[in-house]
Amino acid sequence: MGRFRKLLGIPLVLALLSACGDEAAPRQNDSGLERPTINVAMLSLVVNAPYYIAVQEKLFEAEGLTVRTQPVQQSTQAYPALKTGDVDIVFANNASMLFGHDKGDLRINLVAEGTRLTPKFMGVLVMPESPITDIKGLEGHSLSVHVLNNIQAITFDAIAGQSGANPSRIDYRQVVFPQMAAALQKGDLDAIHSQEPFLTDAVRKLGARMVADGGAAPATDLPLDGYFSLETWTKENPRTAAAFQRALRKASAIAADRAKVEAILPTYARGIDPEVAKVMTMPHFATTSEPAGVQRLIDLMVEQKRLTNRIDAGTIVFQS
């Protein structure tokens, strides 16, 4: 366990410890699972709501699983521990994991799909006085993304191209979501490509204008993220992976009721204004894992020359 802490840099904690009370010691393998206790590296974003619902509603326990949650600020912090087996599953955006798989550095399986992109879940904002009024107007200007050359740039390049803009003329800058609004307000950026709840918060507090929908066609309904393991892990632990997948799918169905998401957010994500939570746009919480959707993303990344190989999504998406 000391090795686990060293790799990830923060103490191991049980998910929702304060809300749910102390977890019992890992149970004996009485459910036929290869690994009844697993370590999961998690972010604290809206897209993670089903996971925390599953913990709160004891859906993992119902499948014979004890999950130990390792909070991380960025999923990349967990990659070394995933490789060594100190983390079993990591929540990450699909593009990051596909990059690693393509290079052969991180051969992965998508154990459970996370969210799919909905209109206006992401969007490009400018200050009220900005001369930028549409996607074409972003050419020659700076635009923030949470991580460079990743899912936001991939989806927005597709949207911009279809709208008649030249994506290569957009100056992408890396700024993490919580810091984007302040950078826009100070004039450090011409525009920000934000995501909920930060998007709605910036609109309310800064009067920011949306000049482009980051969830518009052809990016609508593309799979954004999910719960990944090494492909060797799912081969060695297929019943454990299936149990985790079943619990997540049940939780994602619960998350279709936005009131459930609004209620769970304050238990794991800090600083979200309850009034913002009531009106922000939700992503689509996936209750299935569809190779066809992942293939759409892979093909788009190949088209944009971000992937070297056209990966077969059927070899990545875990099917129980």
XYZ file of C-alpha atoms in Angstrom:
320
model
C 0.000 0.000 0.000
C 2.938 2.323 0.625
C 3.870 1.865 -2.980
C 0.345 2.861 -4.007
C 0.548 6.101 -2.005
C 3.957 6.907 -3.359
C 2.875 6.488 -6.955
C -0.229 8.623 -6.741
C 0.950 11.162 -4.219
C -2.149 11.294 -1.999
C -3.478 8.981 0.696
C -5.824 6.208 -0.177
C -9.361 6.965 0.983
C -12.599 5.109 0.732
C -15.202 6.720 -1.494
C -17.671 8.918 0.382
C -16.121 7.954 3.695
C -17.692 10.870 5.508
C -21.094 10.260 3.971
C -21.261 6.499 4.214
C -19.273 5.654 7.310
C -16.304 3.337 7.580
C -16.153 0.464 5.123
C -15.954 -3.039 6.406
C -12.739 -4.974 5.876
C -12.518 -6.542 2.417
C -14.867 -9.495 2.293
C -13.833 -13.005 1.468
C -14.373 -14.126 -2.093
C -17.880 -15.500 -1.574
C -19.304 -14.175 -4.859
C -17.069 -16.018 -7.272
C -15.105 -12.863 -8.079
C -11.403 -13.086 -8.813
C -10.766 -9.793 -6.966
C -13.509 -8.829 -4.489
C -11.597 -5.662 -3.514
C -10.386 -3.250 -6.203
C -8.687 0.149 -6.302
C -10.265 2.791 -8.548
C -8.636 6.119 -9.479
C -11.306 8.804 -9.781
C -11.789 12.447 -10.690
C -14.289 14.821 -9.070
C -16.359 16.058 -11.997
C -20.015 15.956 -12.991
C -19.273 13.033 -15.305
C -18.281 10.919 -12.285
C -21.711 11.118 -10.649
C -22.754 7.502 -11.433
C -19.690 6.107 -9.689
C -20.447 7.963 -6.487
C -24.117 7.045 -6.756
C -23.031 3.406 -6.986
C -20.980 3.809 -3.813
C -23.726 5.614 -1.931
C -26.418 3.148 -2.996
C -24.111 0.179 -2.246
C -24.470 -1.109 -5.793
C -20.884 -2.371 -5.784
C -21.491 -4.223 -2.546
C -24.571 -5.819 -4.061
C -22.267 -7.278 -6.734
C -19.836 -8.592 -4.116
C -17.312 -5.798 -4.671
C -15.502 -3.525 -2.269
C -14.173 -0.453 -4.088
C -11.408 1.710 -2.714
C -11.428 5.153 -4.285
C -8.209 7.021 -5.028
C -9.026 10.661 -5.892
C -6.714 12.214 -8.498
C -6.756 15.663 -10.100
C -5.932 14.268 -13.535
C -6.293 10.695 -14.715
C -2.720 10.726 -16.033
C -1.540 10.750 -12.408
C -2.867 7.207 -12.079
C -1.245 5.704 -15.181
C 1.962 4.546 -13.437
C -0.102 2.805 -10.756
C -2.374 1.265 -13.392
C 0.664 -0.206 -15.131
C 2.040 -1.696 -11.918
C -1.317 -3.027 -10.713
C -1.615 -0.714 -7.728
C -4.721 0.701 -9.398
C -7.143 -1.705 -11.060
C -9.432 0.777 -12.834
C -9.010 4.436 -13.740
C -11.645 6.904 -14.894
C -10.272 8.826 -17.880
C -11.314 10.515 -21.088
C -11.302 8.165 -24.044
C -8.788 10.086 -26.133
C -6.054 9.867 -23.498
C -6.436 6.125 -23.204
C -6.600 5.610 -26.969
C -3.342 7.542 -27.378
C -1.618 5.189 -24.936
C -3.121 2.105 -26.562
C -2.102 3.299 -30.028
C 1.510 3.739 -28.918
C 1.545 0.349 -27.206
C 2.394 2.093 -23.955
C -0.919 1.359 -22.220
C -2.878 -1.575 -23.645
C -6.344 -0.990 -22.267
C -9.917 -2.223 -22.083
C -12.953 -0.021 -21.587
C -14.666 -1.803 -18.693
C -17.649 0.552 -18.572
C -18.573 3.556 -20.694
C -18.909 6.832 -18.803
C -20.655 9.693 -20.598
C -21.514 10.767 -24.124
C -21.439 14.317 -25.405
C -24.699 16.254 -25.406
C -25.356 19.674 -26.993
C -24.089 22.533 -24.805
C -22.487 20.306 -22.172
C -19.314 21.908 -23.499
C -19.158 25.288 -25.166
C -16.940 28.162 -26.253
C -17.424 31.329 -24.216
C -16.224 34.910 -24.696
C -16.609 38.036 -22.609
C -19.672 40.213 -23.380
C -17.642 42.891 -25.183
C -15.669 40.436 -27.341
C -15.838 40.981 -31.128
C -15.979 37.197 -31.628
C -19.496 36.104 -32.533
C -19.105 32.665 -34.131
C -16.707 29.779 -34.776
C -15.155 31.481 -37.800
C -14.282 34.402 -35.548
C -12.082 32.141 -33.417
C -9.487 31.906 -36.175
C -6.324 33.670 -35.094
C -7.433 33.809 -31.452
C -6.523 31.879 -28.302
C -8.908 29.230 -27.006
C -8.440 27.255 -23.805
C -8.789 23.493 -23.501
C -8.364 21.419 -20.350
C -5.632 19.276 -21.954
C -3.899 19.985 -25.261
C -4.402 17.624 -28.214
C -7.175 15.798 -26.413
C -10.918 15.191 -26.435
C -11.935 18.869 -26.493
C -9.690 19.767 -29.408
C -10.678 16.568 -31.236
C -14.402 17.233 -30.987
C -14.137 20.980 -31.560
C -11.903 20.626 -34.608
C -14.620 18.435 -36.131
C -17.321 21.000 -35.284
C -15.242 23.925 -36.549
C -14.389 22.156 -39.790
C -18.030 21.391 -40.509
C -18.889 25.044 -39.790
C -16.461 26.314 -42.404
C -13.722 27.420 -40.018
C -10.076 26.380 -40.234
C -9.211 24.498 -36.998
C -5.477 24.889 -37.623
C -5.877 28.642 -37.165
C -7.234 28.285 -33.620
C -4.553 28.865 -30.985
C -5.291 26.238 -28.332
C -3.941 26.975 -24.843
C -3.964 24.554 -21.911
C -5.849 25.854 -18.854
C -7.650 23.570 -16.410
C -11.423 23.967 -16.176
C -11.568 25.676 -12.744
C -9.130 28.404 -13.885
C -10.593 29.174 -17.308
C -13.147 31.810 -16.279
C -10.592 33.846 -14.335
C -8.153 33.740 -17.270
C -10.912 34.916 -19.616
C -11.919 37.721 -17.297
C -8.307 38.935 -16.975
C -7.898 38.962 -20.735
C -5.298 36.193 -20.805
C -7.486 34.303 -23.266
C -9.720 35.383 -26.118
C -12.124 32.494 -25.529
C -12.511 29.422 -23.351
C -13.783 25.969 -24.235
C -15.502 25.161 -20.967
C -17.476 22.237 -19.587
C -20.273 22.005 -17.075
C -20.638 23.151 -14.349
C -17.867 25.665 -15.077
C -19.620 26.743 -18.274
C -22.893 27.782 -16.618
C -20.990 29.327 -13.706
C -19.029 31.586 -16.087
C -22.188 32.620 -17.913
C -23.886 33.553 -14.647
C -20.952 35.325 -12.992
C -19.214 36.970 -15.961
C -22.083 37.398 -18.370
C -19.998 35.344 -20.786
C -21.523 34.626 -24.208
C -21.535 31.217 -25.894
C -20.327 31.589 -29.481
C -20.034 27.870 -30.282
C -21.706 24.737 -28.976
C -19.012 22.215 -28.072
C -21.545 19.410 -28.305
C -22.873 20.215 -31.779
C -22.770 17.913 -34.806
C -20.755 15.987 -35.820
C -19.538 15.516 -32.237
C -22.973 14.980 -30.669
C -23.231 11.695 -28.776
C -19.548 10.844 -29.102
C -18.322 8.842 -26.081
C -16.257 11.129 -23.855
C -14.869 8.998 -21.073
C -15.074 5.759 -19.159
C -13.630 3.306 -16.683
C -10.478 1.642 -18.006
C -8.286 -1.260 -16.974
C -5.319 -2.938 -18.574
C -6.443 -5.542 -21.094
C -4.504 -8.157 -19.130
C -6.540 -7.274 -16.037
C -9.917 -7.947 -17.655
C -8.615 -11.235 -19.069
C -7.491 -12.311 -15.610
C -10.557 -10.907 -13.812
C -13.557 -11.162 -16.164
C -16.136 -11.768 -13.414
C -14.816 -8.828 -11.393
C -14.924 -6.577 -14.456
C -18.480 -7.703 -15.220
C -19.591 -7.014 -11.632
C -18.102 -3.503 -11.778
C -19.775 -2.910 -15.128
C -23.203 -4.027 -13.868
C -23.022 -1.713 -10.852
C -22.013 1.272 -13.023
C -24.807 0.659 -15.496
C -27.384 0.548 -12.711
C -25.975 3.790 -11.301
C -26.001 5.464 -14.717
C -29.687 4.612 -15.049
C -30.291 6.300 -11.689
C -28.301 9.340 -12.888
C -30.863 9.867 -15.659
C -32.820 11.610 -12.880
C -30.889 14.887 -12.649
C -32.115 15.398 -9.091
C -30.013 12.372 -8.112
C -26.953 13.945 -9.713
C -27.590 17.308 -8.059
C -27.857 15.564 -4.698
C -24.662 13.515 -5.025
C -22.402 16.295 -6.384
C -21.738 18.091 -3.070
C -20.554 14.817 -1.500
C -17.496 14.523 -3.751
C -17.081 17.722 -5.816
C -16.266 20.953 -4.013
C -17.394 24.437 -4.861
C -20.342 23.703 -7.137
C -23.046 26.326 -6.659
C -26.370 24.531 -6.012
C -28.115 27.077 -8.234
C -25.710 26.250 -11.058
C -26.287 22.532 -10.530
C -30.021 23.058 -11.028
C -29.710 24.602 -14.476
C -26.490 23.231 -15.993
C -26.600 20.896 -18.981
C -26.010 17.239 -18.168
C -24.056 14.779 -20.282
C -25.645 11.495 -21.307
C -24.774 8.882 -18.695
C -24.266 5.668 -20.644
C -26.018 2.480 -19.537
C -24.344 0.379 -22.236
C -20.869 0.148 -23.715
C -21.134 0.459 -27.486
C -18.143 -0.416 -29.689
C -19.781 1.514 -32.555
C -19.658 4.775 -30.611
C -16.038 4.278 -29.602
C -15.249 3.421 -33.234
C -16.699 6.776 -34.297
C -14.216 8.514 -32.018
C -11.320 6.337 -33.177
C -12.121 7.025 -36.829
C -12.319 10.763 -36.152
C -8.914 10.668 -34.427
C -7.438 8.745 -37.373
C -8.964 11.256 -39.796
C -7.343 14.073 -37.830
C -4.029 12.148 -37.869
C -3.948 11.941 -34.097
C -3.810 8.123 -34.111
C -1.344 6.067 -36.108
C -3.527 2.975 -36.316
C -7.241 2.445 -36.894
C -7.914 0.521 -33.695
C -10.780 -1.958 -33.738
C -13.096 -0.784 -30.948
C -14.372 -4.328 -30.571
C -10.982 -5.329 -29.181
C -11.076 -2.573 -26.563
C -14.646 -2.485 -25.276
C -15.153 -5.144 -22.603
C -18.295 -7.200 -23.158
C -19.457 -9.327 -20.241
